[in-house]
XYZ file of C-alpha atoms in Angstrom:
747
model
C -95.259 -22.521 -14.791
C -91.577 -22.805 -13.061
C -93.253 -21.301 -9.979
C -95.832 -24.071 -10.164
C -93.824 -26.556 -10.364
C -91.746 -24.929 -7.355
C -94.534 -25.200 -5.192
C -95.784 -28.605 -5.915
C -92.131 -29.994 -5.124
C -92.350 -28.443 -1.959
C -95.882 -29.356 -1.137
C -94.995 -33.275 -2.093
C -91.928 -32.824 0.166
C -93.893 -32.049 3.520
C -97.177 -34.363 2.513
C -94.764 -37.053 2.254
C -92.983 -36.476 5.284
C -96.380 -35.837 6.945
C -97.239 -39.341 5.686
C -94.485 -40.979 7.352
C -95.276 -39.787 10.520
C -98.595 -40.690 10.594
C -100.166 -37.596 11.509
C -100.270 -33.785 10.084
C -96.858 -31.967 10.943
C -97.544 -28.314 11.459
C -95.486 -25.868 9.273
C -92.683 -23.586 11.496
C -94.253 -19.919 11.358
C -90.907 -18.528 12.315
C -88.604 -20.040 9.761
C -88.274 -20.824 6.304
C -86.085 -22.838 3.594
C -85.142 -20.727 0.490
C -84.392 -22.906 -2.474
C -83.940 -22.226 -5.851
C -86.760 -23.564 -8.686
C -84.519 -25.649 -10.403
C -82.421 -26.995 -7.286
C -81.387 -30.472 -8.320
C -81.982 -33.732 -6.387
C -79.083 -33.328 -3.931
C -80.000 -30.151 -2.716
C -83.799 -31.046 -2.805
C -82.620 -33.617 -0.316
C -80.837 -30.967 1.699
C -83.702 -29.156 2.327
C -85.814 -32.556 3.082
C -83.069 -33.407 5.325
C -83.551 -30.148 7.220
C -87.393 -30.321 7.175
C -87.064 -34.090 8.791
C -84.607 -32.877 11.303
C -86.924 -29.771 12.263
C -89.798 -32.120 13.017
C -87.518 -34.171 15.350
C -86.448 -30.772 17.130
C -89.661 -29.061 17.462
C -92.672 -31.005 15.840
C -93.075 -28.835 13.325
C -91.764 -28.745 9.536
C -90.044 -25.767 7.250
C -92.001 -24.842 4.199
C -89.980 -23.820 1.229
C -90.270 -20.729 -0.271
C -87.918 -19.379 -3.594
C -87.194 -15.937 -2.498
C -86.238 -14.868 0.797
C -89.296 -13.736 3.354
C -88.255 -10.402 5.444
C -90.763 -11.614 8.191
C -89.091 -14.841 8.866
C -85.496 -16.467 9.433
C -84.513 -17.846 6.353
C -82.211 -20.551 5.631
C -81.015 -19.988 2.148
C -79.888 -22.822 0.701
C -77.272 -22.885 -2.336
C -75.120 -20.938 -4.171
C -77.473 -19.324 -6.245
C -78.320 -16.987 -2.903
C -74.606 -16.604 -2.078
C -73.177 -12.940 -2.044
C -70.470 -11.985 -4.263
C -68.131 -12.642 -1.224
C -69.325 -15.948 -0.607
C -69.163 -16.926 -4.397
C -65.632 -16.167 -4.484
C -65.094 -18.178 -1.480
C -66.741 -21.086 -2.700
C -64.769 -21.268 -5.829
C -61.699 -21.659 -3.745
C -63.054 -24.511 -2.120
C -62.284 -28.357 -3.102
C -65.434 -30.312 -4.924
C -66.891 -31.207 -1.585
C -66.568 -27.930 0.456
C -69.185 -25.486 1.410
C -69.557 -22.738 3.862
C -72.040 -21.576 6.209
C -72.545 -17.735 6.481
C -74.837 -14.533 7.618
C -77.306 -13.922 5.275
C -79.830 -10.639 5.389
C -82.634 -12.348 7.032
C -80.949 -15.327 8.339
C -78.374 -18.235 7.581
C -76.959 -19.186 4.141
C -75.766 -22.915 3.709
C -74.273 -23.952 0.444
C -71.477 -26.102 -1.334
C -69.126 -25.592 -4.328
C -71.743 -28.351 -5.529
C -74.781 -29.817 -4.318
C -73.112 -32.874 -2.434
C -71.980 -29.671 -0.537
C -75.468 -28.178 0.002
C -76.222 -31.452 2.119
C -72.744 -31.286 3.870
C -73.685 -27.938 4.775
C -77.393 -28.456 6.165
C -76.161 -31.459 8.457
C -73.082 -29.635 9.149
C -75.679 -26.761 10.197
C -78.081 -29.136 12.246
C -75.293 -30.610 14.308
C -72.605 -27.592 14.923
C -75.284 -24.581 15.155
C -78.391 -26.665 16.752
C -77.158 -29.340 18.399
C -78.593 -32.238 16.049
C -76.926 -35.760 16.305
C -77.358 -38.718 13.949
C -75.742 -41.062 15.991
C -75.869 -44.382 14.177
C -78.174 -45.500 11.113
C -81.433 -44.681 12.578
C -80.879 -43.496 15.626
C -81.102 -39.672 16.193
C -80.527 -37.093 18.588
C -82.210 -34.005 18.558
C -82.837 -31.327 21.387
C -86.683 -30.551 21.700
C -87.667 -27.304 21.436
C -91.013 -25.480 21.069
C -89.427 -22.383 18.803
C -86.543 -22.856 16.945
C -84.280 -19.514 16.753
C -81.524 -19.648 13.799
C -78.274 -18.869 15.336
C -76.066 -16.194 14.553
C -73.055 -17.290 12.490
C -70.215 -15.691 10.679
C -68.539 -17.102 7.754
C -66.784 -20.047 8.217
C -65.861 -22.701 4.967
C -65.182 -26.197 5.823
C -62.931 -28.266 3.292
C -61.789 -31.670 3.720
C -58.289 -32.935 3.945
C -59.034 -36.004 1.562
C -61.035 -35.613 -1.180
C -62.508 -39.068 -1.062
C -63.537 -40.607 2.281
C -64.963 -44.110 2.942
C -65.261 -45.835 5.974
C -66.402 -49.418 5.705
C -68.769 -49.941 8.640
C -72.556 -50.219 8.976
C -72.998 -46.668 8.758
C -71.403 -47.048 5.315
C -74.564 -48.871 3.782
C -77.189 -45.991 4.996
C -77.207 -43.074 2.814
C -78.715 -40.869 6.160
C -75.529 -41.670 7.828
C -73.327 -41.093 4.569
C -74.761 -37.937 3.879
C -74.190 -36.619 7.497
C -70.636 -37.545 7.942
C -69.701 -36.754 4.213
C -68.858 -40.226 3.359
C -68.583 -41.383 -0.439
C -69.646 -44.521 -2.491
C -67.640 -45.927 -4.631
C -69.746 -44.488 -7.830
C -67.183 -43.605 -10.054
C -65.410 -46.874 -9.968
C -65.870 -49.277 -12.753
C -63.799 -52.224 -11.295
C -62.709 -52.449 -7.656
C -59.035 -54.299 -6.416
C -57.909 -57.545 -7.135
C -59.494 -57.448 -10.885
C -56.393 -59.555 -12.884
C -59.098 -63.025 -12.637
C -61.979 -61.086 -13.797
C -59.761 -59.187 -17.014
C -57.991 -62.709 -17.693
C -59.953 -65.367 -16.138
C -57.882 -68.259 -16.436
C -60.890 -70.382 -16.904
C -61.022 -68.674 -20.193
C -57.451 -68.715 -21.271
C -55.226 -70.888 -18.902
C -55.678 -74.049 -20.907
C -54.360 -72.579 -24.046
C -51.877 -69.935 -22.757
C -50.341 -70.791 -19.419
C -47.511 -68.628 -20.434
C -49.971 -65.686 -19.425
C -49.991 -66.442 -15.687
C -47.481 -66.540 -13.078
C -44.352 -68.877 -13.297
C -43.839 -70.448 -9.971
C -41.207 -73.205 -9.288
C -40.498 -73.801 -12.833
C -44.601 -74.321 -13.344
C -47.336 -71.974 -14.522
C -49.898 -71.304 -11.573
C -53.634 -70.131 -12.700
C -54.538 -69.011 -8.855
C -51.974 -66.265 -8.502
C -50.805 -63.284 -10.793
C -49.845 -62.317 -14.353
C -46.714 -62.585 -16.415
C -46.582 -59.400 -16.836
C -43.297 -59.314 -18.945
C -45.752 -60.940 -21.797
C -46.661 -57.779 -24.175
C -49.952 -60.613 -25.084
C -50.806 -60.162 -21.303
C -50.854 -56.205 -21.478
C -52.609 -56.416 -24.798
C -55.339 -58.574 -23.783
C -55.678 -56.287 -20.752
C -56.188 -53.296 -22.235
C -58.638 -55.222 -24.726
C -61.188 -56.603 -22.465
C -60.640 -53.702 -19.903
C -62.202 -51.944 -23.090
C -64.779 -54.089 -23.211
C -65.644 -53.523 -19.660
C -65.697 -49.600 -20.017
C -67.945 -49.845 -22.956
C -70.682 -51.275 -20.441
C -69.770 -48.601 -18.222
C -68.519 -45.674 -19.984
C -69.821 -43.077 -17.401
C -67.413 -44.827 -14.747
C -63.985 -42.958 -14.455
C -61.871 -45.035 -12.304
C -60.819 -48.378 -12.982
C -58.303 -50.984 -11.341
C -56.342 -53.265 -12.967
C -54.274 -54.859 -10.114
C -53.051 -58.458 -8.949
C -55.471 -61.136 -7.403
C -55.150 -61.237 -3.618
C -52.329 -63.455 -3.409
C -48.887 -63.359 -3.690
C -47.257 -65.743 -6.132
C -46.052 -63.179 -8.635
C -44.007 -64.651 -11.857
C -40.781 -66.079 -11.319
C -39.989 -66.388 -15.027
C -36.563 -65.025 -16.132
C -38.097 -61.952 -17.802
C -40.225 -60.797 -15.156
C -37.237 -61.096 -12.785
C -35.194 -58.981 -15.442
C -38.407 -56.235 -14.859
C -38.345 -56.550 -11.045
C -34.439 -55.778 -11.503
C -34.850 -52.496 -13.786
C -37.362 -51.049 -11.533
C -35.959 -52.385 -7.853
C -38.972 -54.081 -6.655
C -41.591 -56.515 -7.720
C -43.911 -52.938 -8.102
C -41.869 -51.915 -11.393
C -43.349 -54.477 -13.321
C -46.777 -53.625 -12.130
C -46.351 -49.527 -12.508
C -45.217 -50.302 -16.495
C -48.330 -52.411 -16.911
C -50.749 -50.026 -15.281
C -48.882 -46.671 -17.351
C -49.000 -48.798 -20.240
C -53.109 -49.093 -19.829
C -53.456 -45.656 -18.770
C -51.947 -44.595 -21.775
C -54.429 -46.570 -24.280
C -57.128 -44.474 -21.985
C -55.908 -41.057 -21.104
C -59.335 -40.346 -20.703
C -59.263 -42.347 -17.274
C -57.697 -43.290 -14.094
C -56.319 -46.887 -14.088
C -55.807 -48.284 -10.163
C -52.977 -50.469 -9.668
C -52.422 -51.843 -5.965
C -48.851 -51.121 -3.869
C -49.893 -54.261 -1.828
C -47.882 -56.688 0.197
C -45.423 -57.761 -2.329
C -45.863 -54.779 -4.612
C -46.126 -52.234 -1.254
C -42.444 -51.325 -1.999
C -42.061 -48.157 -4.411
C -40.229 -48.825 -7.633
C -37.257 -46.989 -9.219
C -36.325 -45.310 -12.352
C -40.331 -45.207 -13.076
C -42.828 -43.368 -12.100
C -46.583 -43.540 -12.137
C -48.377 -41.457 -14.910
C -50.479 -38.858 -14.220
C -53.682 -40.925 -14.766
C -52.531 -43.651 -12.573
C -53.809 -44.071 -9.351
C -51.865 -45.851 -6.688
C -53.812 -48.095 -4.020
C -51.522 -48.179 -0.951
C -52.442 -50.866 1.600
C -51.382 -51.204 5.710
C -52.497 -54.689 5.827
C -49.204 -56.061 7.666
C -49.009 -52.767 10.330
C -48.911 -53.362 13.794
C -52.033 -51.021 15.490
C -50.663 -51.169 18.903
C -48.629 -47.866 18.074
C -48.596 -45.207 15.566
C -46.975 -45.903 12.536
C -44.769 -43.107 12.807
C -43.390 -44.064 16.668
C -43.342 -47.944 16.035
C -39.879 -49.314 14.618
C -41.638 -52.249 13.528
C -43.693 -50.177 11.319
C -40.388 -48.471 9.461
C -40.542 -50.138 6.312
C -44.256 -49.128 6.131
C -43.228 -45.697 6.795
C -40.612 -45.329 4.171
C -42.551 -47.340 1.295
C -45.443 -44.651 2.292
C -43.061 -41.340 1.910
C -41.361 -42.987 -1.360
C -44.541 -43.604 -3.015
C -45.338 -39.731 -2.074
C -42.073 -38.506 -3.975
C -43.476 -40.171 -7.127
C -47.096 -39.424 -7.143
C -49.891 -37.365 -5.327
C -52.727 -39.554 -7.017
C -52.780 -41.795 -4.039
C -55.841 -43.978 -2.365
C -54.428 -45.176 1.208
C -56.719 -48.691 1.956
C -56.320 -49.012 6.075
C -57.603 -51.791 8.400
C -59.148 -50.727 11.376
C -60.501 -53.850 13.116
C -59.844 -57.255 13.607
C -61.120 -59.195 11.127
C -60.780 -63.056 12.363
C -62.788 -61.565 15.292
C -64.704 -58.575 15.160
C -65.844 -59.627 18.704
C -62.874 -58.708 20.339
C -61.956 -55.736 22.562
C -59.559 -54.077 20.125
C -58.179 -50.620 21.750
C -56.512 -49.398 18.370
C -58.283 -45.656 19.028
C -55.116 -44.226 19.744
C -53.462 -44.775 16.659
C -56.607 -43.593 14.504
C -55.744 -39.767 14.324
C -51.700 -39.749 13.822
C -51.979 -42.463 11.372
C -54.617 -40.483 9.235
C -52.307 -37.196 9.876
C -49.098 -39.240 8.738
C -51.252 -40.261 5.687
C -52.560 -36.492 5.052
C -49.507 -35.368 5.387
C -47.793 -37.928 2.395
C -49.547 -36.687 -0.522
C -53.116 -39.499 0.215
C -55.573 -37.847 -1.519
C -58.102 -40.771 -1.447
C -58.569 -42.302 1.871
C -60.239 -46.062 2.448
C -60.577 -46.999 5.964
C -61.646 -50.873 5.906
C -63.962 -51.668 9.442
C -66.036 -54.774 9.622
C -68.662 -53.836 6.594
C -72.142 -54.206 7.830
C -71.608 -56.385 10.674
C -70.875 -55.098 14.038
C -67.314 -55.114 16.197
C -66.172 -53.801 19.332
C -67.161 -50.013 19.630
C -68.069 -49.807 15.966
C -70.511 -46.993 16.360
C -67.937 -44.833 18.073
C -65.093 -46.328 15.618
C -66.824 -44.956 12.197
C -68.198 -41.913 13.887
C -64.717 -40.727 15.121
C -62.851 -41.855 11.903
C -65.625 -39.983 9.651
C -64.812 -36.824 11.524
C -60.875 -37.452 11.363
C -61.142 -37.956 7.805
C -62.624 -34.653 7.183
C -60.583 -33.072 9.403
C -57.538 -34.904 10.775
C -56.843 -32.210 13.242
C -60.384 -32.119 15.253
C -60.148 -33.228 18.748
C -60.144 -37.055 19.151
C -60.730 -36.732 22.732
C -63.701 -34.304 22.185
C -65.457 -36.427 19.855
C -65.123 -39.487 21.959
C -66.228 -37.985 24.792
C -69.457 -36.437 23.026
C -70.159 -39.801 21.530
C -69.997 -41.858 24.596
C -72.068 -39.673 26.183
C -74.884 -39.316 23.831
C -75.195 -42.557 22.762
C -74.946 -43.991 26.251
C -76.833 -41.967 28.329
C -76.302 -42.639 32.088
C -74.045 -45.922 31.295
C -71.636 -43.526 29.656
C -69.078 -43.194 32.658
C -68.995 -47.164 32.339
C -68.065 -47.326 28.981
C -65.741 -44.613 28.974
C -63.675 -46.976 32.021
C -63.966 -49.784 29.457
C -62.549 -48.054 26.820
C -60.219 -45.560 28.683
C -58.969 -48.779 30.643
C -58.414 -51.282 27.373
C -56.217 -48.812 26.063
C -54.258 -48.024 29.515
C -53.672 -51.860 29.665
C -52.247 -52.175 26.365
C -50.124 -49.045 26.916
C -47.200 -50.830 28.812
C -47.218 -53.910 26.454
C -47.499 -51.731 23.255
C -43.780 -52.040 21.963
C -43.739 -55.832 22.127
C -47.787 -56.496 21.492
C -48.611 -57.019 18.115
C -51.552 -55.751 17.606
C -52.902 -57.985 14.878
C -55.961 -57.602 12.548
C -55.782 -61.482 12.629
C -55.829 -61.595 16.371
C -57.567 -63.882 18.628
C -58.666 -62.935 22.385
C -56.351 -65.871 23.516
C -53.085 -63.980 22.110
C -53.474 -61.299 24.170
C -54.137 -63.052 27.150
C -50.683 -61.402 29.166
C -51.474 -57.888 28.132
C -54.690 -56.235 27.857
C -56.918 -59.422 28.386
C -55.395 -61.190 30.915
C -58.236 -62.587 33.145
C -58.067 -60.076 35.826
C -58.869 -57.171 33.248
C -61.362 -59.300 31.460
C -63.108 -59.694 34.923
C -62.902 -56.124 35.366
C -63.994 -55.078 32.088
C -66.869 -57.520 32.863
C -67.732 -55.491 35.846
C -67.897 -52.147 34.004
C -70.603 -53.918 31.547
C -72.472 -55.002 34.781
C -72.731 -51.616 35.526
C -73.176 -49.887 32.424
C -76.183 -52.358 32.169
C -77.898 -51.529 35.344
C -77.561 -47.725 34.915
C -79.799 -48.185 32.104
C -82.032 -51.264 32.919
C -85.136 -48.771 32.751
C -84.287 -47.363 29.475
C -85.039 -49.929 26.306
C -83.080 -47.684 24.077
C -79.772 -47.376 25.962
C -79.927 -50.498 27.336
C -79.945 -52.109 23.626
C -76.907 -50.101 22.954
C -74.844 -51.255 26.296
C -75.827 -55.090 25.526
C -74.471 -54.717 22.004
C -71.351 -53.009 22.996
C -71.042 -55.654 25.647
C -70.584 -58.519 23.244
C -67.009 -58.076 22.606
C -66.212 -58.128 26.349
C -68.410 -61.130 26.898
C -66.973 -63.074 23.968
C -63.381 -62.099 25.229
C -63.940 -63.367 28.676
C -65.186 -67.105 27.484
C -62.864 -67.695 24.581
C -59.598 -67.004 27.009
C -61.362 -68.707 29.637
C -62.159 -71.940 26.998
C -58.236 -71.528 25.551
C -56.193 -71.073 28.715
C -56.016 -73.253 32.054
C -56.194 -69.986 34.363
C -58.467 -70.675 37.060
C -60.389 -67.473 37.689
C -61.801 -67.641 34.156
C -62.342 -71.982 33.947
C -65.232 -73.578 32.668
C -64.378 -76.631 34.752
C -65.018 -77.396 38.406
C -63.288 -80.893 39.539
C -64.394 -83.303 42.252
C -63.338 -86.769 42.900
C -60.844 -86.216 39.932
C -63.500 -85.515 37.297
C -64.238 -82.091 35.539
C -67.702 -80.994 35.199
C -68.596 -77.675 33.260
C -69.409 -74.668 35.297
C -73.182 -73.758 35.531
C -72.330 -70.162 35.267
C -69.727 -69.978 32.427
C -72.263 -72.352 30.382
C -74.989 -69.368 31.061
C -72.319 -66.917 30.206
C -72.005 -68.572 26.625
C -76.020 -69.403 26.535
C -76.681 -65.307 26.996
C -73.588 -64.447 24.254
C -75.617 -66.483 21.769
C -78.764 -65.159 23.282
C -78.175 -61.414 22.935
C -76.422 -61.847 19.508
C -79.360 -63.733 17.798
C -80.949 -60.271 18.959
C -78.791 -58.279 16.236
C -78.962 -58.910 12.436
C -75.354 -57.752 11.797
C -73.492 -59.637 14.456
C -70.800 -61.879 12.880
C -67.775 -63.334 14.618
C -65.635 -62.601 11.608
C -65.535 -61.681 8.064
C -66.299 -65.183 6.852
C -69.735 -64.820 7.946
C -69.217 -67.133 10.956
C -72.089 -66.853 13.326
C -71.973 -66.481 17.075
C -74.448 -69.483 16.879
C -72.188 -71.603 15.141
C -69.241 -70.307 17.603
C -71.752 -71.504 20.486
C -72.186 -74.762 19.157
C -68.559 -75.448 18.049
C -67.533 -74.444 22.212
C -69.981 -76.350 23.562
C -68.832 -79.450 21.972
C -65.180 -78.490 22.588
C -65.990 -77.883 26.248
C -67.749 -81.230 26.508
C -64.890 -83.312 25.045
C -62.389 -81.574 27.815
C -65.032 -83.037 30.344
C -64.006 -86.190 29.165
C -61.547 -88.683 31.171
C -58.822 -89.241 29.103
C -57.088 -92.233 29.398
C -53.932 -90.516 27.954
C -53.181 -88.386 30.799
C -50.942 -90.172 32.328
C -49.445 -92.065 29.166
C -46.042 -91.854 27.577
C -46.093 -89.578 24.477
C -43.643 -89.787 21.781
C -43.911 -88.069 18.589
C -41.720 -90.103 15.751
C -41.988 -87.671 12.612
C -40.620 -83.565 13.019
C -42.973 -81.882 14.201
C -42.747 -77.659 13.737
C -41.850 -75.258 16.669
C -43.355 -72.067 14.704
C -46.074 -72.296 16.233
C -44.709 -73.824 19.875
C -47.320 -75.583 22.114
C -45.021 -77.874 24.189
C -44.497 -80.802 21.627
C -45.303 -84.044 22.811
C -47.477 -82.528 25.794
C -49.951 -80.986 23.144
C -51.279 -84.573 22.662
C -53.061 -84.684 26.069
C -52.518 -80.929 28.063
C -56.286 -81.226 28.055
C -56.370 -78.041 25.715
C -58.115 -78.264 22.388
C -57.340 -75.920 19.703
C -58.784 -72.756 18.997
C -59.930 -71.612 15.574
C -56.733 -70.585 14.471
C -53.268 -72.535 13.916
C -51.693 -70.146 16.681
C -53.388 -71.705 19.654
C -53.150 -74.977 21.168
C -52.473 -76.807 17.641
C -49.561 -78.999 17.148
C -48.361 -78.522 13.460
C -46.786 -80.933 11.009
C -45.217 -79.203 7.851
C -44.733 -80.769 5.173
C -44.062 -83.922 7.087
C -46.473 -87.356 8.402
C -47.532 -87.657 11.764
C -46.663 -90.327 13.667
C -47.652 -90.711 17.842
C -47.029 -93.640 19.868
C -48.564 -93.420 22.760
C -47.399 -95.909 25.866
C -49.849 -96.738 28.493
C -48.620 -97.273 32.399
C -50.261 -100.425 32.210
C -52.465 -102.371 29.979
C -55.288 -100.440 29.127
C -59.068 -101.086 28.024
C -60.965 -98.302 25.606
C -63.500 -98.315 23.079
C -63.123 -94.695 21.507
C -60.192 -92.373 20.112
C -60.940 -88.855 18.716
C -58.764 -85.905 17.938
C -59.744 -82.659 15.767
C -57.677 -81.535 12.578
C -57.712 -78.016 11.617
C -58.653 -76.928 7.904
C -57.769 -73.422 7.038
C -57.188 -73.462 3.218
C -56.337 -70.097 3.192
C -53.204 -70.930 5.316
C -52.266 -73.671 3.419
C -53.589 -76.205 6.112
C -55.207 -79.143 4.895
C -57.270 -82.308 6.722
C -54.799 -85.389 6.471
C -55.227 -87.836 3.669
C -56.317 -90.462 5.968
C -55.960 -91.010 9.803
C -55.320 -94.624 11.065
C -55.016 -96.323 14.526
C -52.507 -98.970 15.458
C -52.185 -101.187 18.647
C -49.253 -103.377 19.734
C -48.854 -105.915 22.307
C -44.724 -105.501 22.199
C -44.610 -101.814 21.074
C -42.826 -102.801 17.883
C -45.232 -105.026 15.893
C -48.418 -102.824 15.472
C -51.657 -103.905 13.458
C -54.312 -101.610 12.331
C -57.431 -101.000 14.345
C -59.188 -98.537 12.952
C -58.936 -95.857 9.581
C -60.886 -92.754 8.327
C -59.971 -90.984 4.980
C -59.698 -87.064 5.352
C -62.278 -84.960 3.224
C -60.521 -82.694 0.621
C -63.386 -81.854 -1.157
C -63.983 -78.359 0.851
C -61.655 -75.499 -0.664
C -63.959 -72.998 0.862
C -61.728 -70.582 3.438
C -63.738 -70.573 6.417
C -61.879 -72.272 8.784
C -63.081 -75.079 10.625
C -62.639 -77.789 13.546
C -63.180 -81.300 11.779
C -63.620 -84.347 14.484
C -61.769 -87.419 13.938
C -63.564 -90.311 15.731
C -63.074 -93.946 16.101
C -65.101 -96.467 17.901
C -63.199 -99.500 17.636
C -65.557 -102.056 20.226
C -63.310 -103.093 22.964
C -59.497 -102.903 23.069
C -56.831 -103.461 25.891
C -53.383 -102.716 24.692
C -50.078 -100.659 26.538
C -49.255 -99.740 23.149
C -51.034 -97.239 20.720
C -50.161 -95.270 17.633
C -51.847 -92.548 15.751
C -50.967 -91.707 12.338
C -51.810 -88.956 10.118
C -51.085 -88.651 6.349
C -50.139 -85.439 5.133
C -50.467 -84.102 1.365
C -47.085 -82.774 2.071
C -47.289 -80.141 -0.665
C -50.570 -77.778 -1.471
C -52.227 -79.538 -4.266
C -52.370 -78.368 -7.838
C -55.516 -76.216 -7.543
C -54.129 -73.870 -4.325
C -51.917 -70.997 -4.887
C -49.391 -72.591 -3.081
C -48.964 -75.302 -5.347
C -45.260 -77.002 -4.681
C -44.909 -75.451 -1.009
C -45.011 -77.613 2.142
C -48.731 -78.124 3.184
C -49.663 -78.398 7.030
C -51.502 -80.805 9.172
C -52.422 -79.685 12.683
C -53.950 -82.171 15.733
C -55.155 -80.243 19.303
C -55.560 -83.393 21.509
C -55.761 -87.013 21.237
C -58.841 -88.291 23.338
C -58.895 -92.029 24.311
C -62.033 -93.211 26.646
């Protein structure tokens, strides 16, 4: 019966594959898979992987036997077929380890677990037969009529990190995960920023505000917990137990701070911070208490932002996992070589002396602008080597999730390989991928890759390669107009090289999106003539057709893909292009303020300098970030007095204010426009309320437009009333809030 069942499974596997190819697939008469009759689902999946790739290579599939066939080349799959010597080698491996070894009539592939069986199969296909999974659903398999199994010697494979996860599109594809030995969060019951879930303020805050952070003498619900309150620890233990009961098979449970600062400032919490020498001490004390309540589970907590510094006089219990995060770090230099990262390196080393149960959360893309050239490849390997040497046993590289980002197919490939073996040759991996992924366009893509890194290098010690940056931030280092023009030429050449091959062309067109985006965004946010959107004739500005065509093409190319977004907030390229066109059209307006005298009557902030009063009529509208071309008022109203050279007639006044709630930037409560005959006595001619109902974190540039009929005056005043402090519902409650204005346009 067992043999009959095995034969049925084998025939079903072959039949299913034949159905998928819509034709009968012949069986390879020279090679065979040998698989135990009671093989589990993962080992069967390894066999299916071998069958799938065999068809891609030769057009034939592999039959499955239970016993080796002396007349054929056998692929023995699973440790049941290992020799005693091979079994001993396997026993010494880590959980995901595997070996590839010679067998009497072929090769042996097997892991310590059945997951290792899959890894051994994919590694054999790649390293010995030249196959490569380029990206989800994209295969590169050598074509051959007959496949001869290579001669192999015993080789063992062991990962440098026990857990490996890279959050890119490939992470969401099972085949890709198997190929590159990536893992899901299958063992996690709850994952990061869980205070809100375990002690929801909507349930507890009204009756027990003392459970939540005291900030400036007030308890704040959109913050952290008061960890010096023993009732809080009791409720965390109780409510976590309820969650565990729903998923008893899960082993790792995160009890961790919310994604905010706002740690509790009450006197009892302060004493905990002092006792342990760092804010993290209170959080480790909390995690230890919960871990002791659940000794058979792992309790994970964050070392993130204000808790990144390691504590003193306390150690995490063995079943407490520390999730250590690199969010603040610079990416232009390796961590251990960058003086700006010295405190991070120290914190990493300090934690490594306290525990070897460390989950490292690293960040490897630019989250506010996925479509920006981001040349950080040179830091990936040295940083991973540093993490390995710092007792990190779990590695998570956060990329652009399911979205495309600059060279993301190459980046996810490189990172996945380096997480398995941090000492692999990064240059060889990069060259291999570019060559096989881009075909005839590879030399031009390699030029782009090499040149962006070379252009960053002279600025690496001063340039802060920020995961929250914008293209214009780097317009004086590796994204100068001259360099962007050069990168664009590389992409033009790459496109021309594969114009007749739809597969390669599709990859190149997608790869060039960050170059085109940066080219357009820098042009839109600087006054450089080389990239200007504008031409001028007889004192009037107009938009250059060729630049608008580039913008249209960016939108069209992006619309061909479902995975293209500007940023992690799901800002679509289509919406960006609408924003850009509106902004550019406004910049062609003949602003009557261009020769006016501007005087700002209230204090503005120099934290993000844009020239003070000059920003009101310099012709540059603000980017979707407060760093670029926005004049900021911190906890202050805005009063701008404008004096025209002579009495001037106008009918419309407009300006933009920024909304960026997560950065404590709010719309004005109201905006008023006044005029005066003598510059002393003003009268109101228009007013508009600011909409405060939108509390989402999506950054927006909000227009305030005033149609005032026909007004003639020499003196104009624009006033914006600020909240001055973040509102009570906001995590920054009690702290000064911002308003940002870009340009006042009068026509």
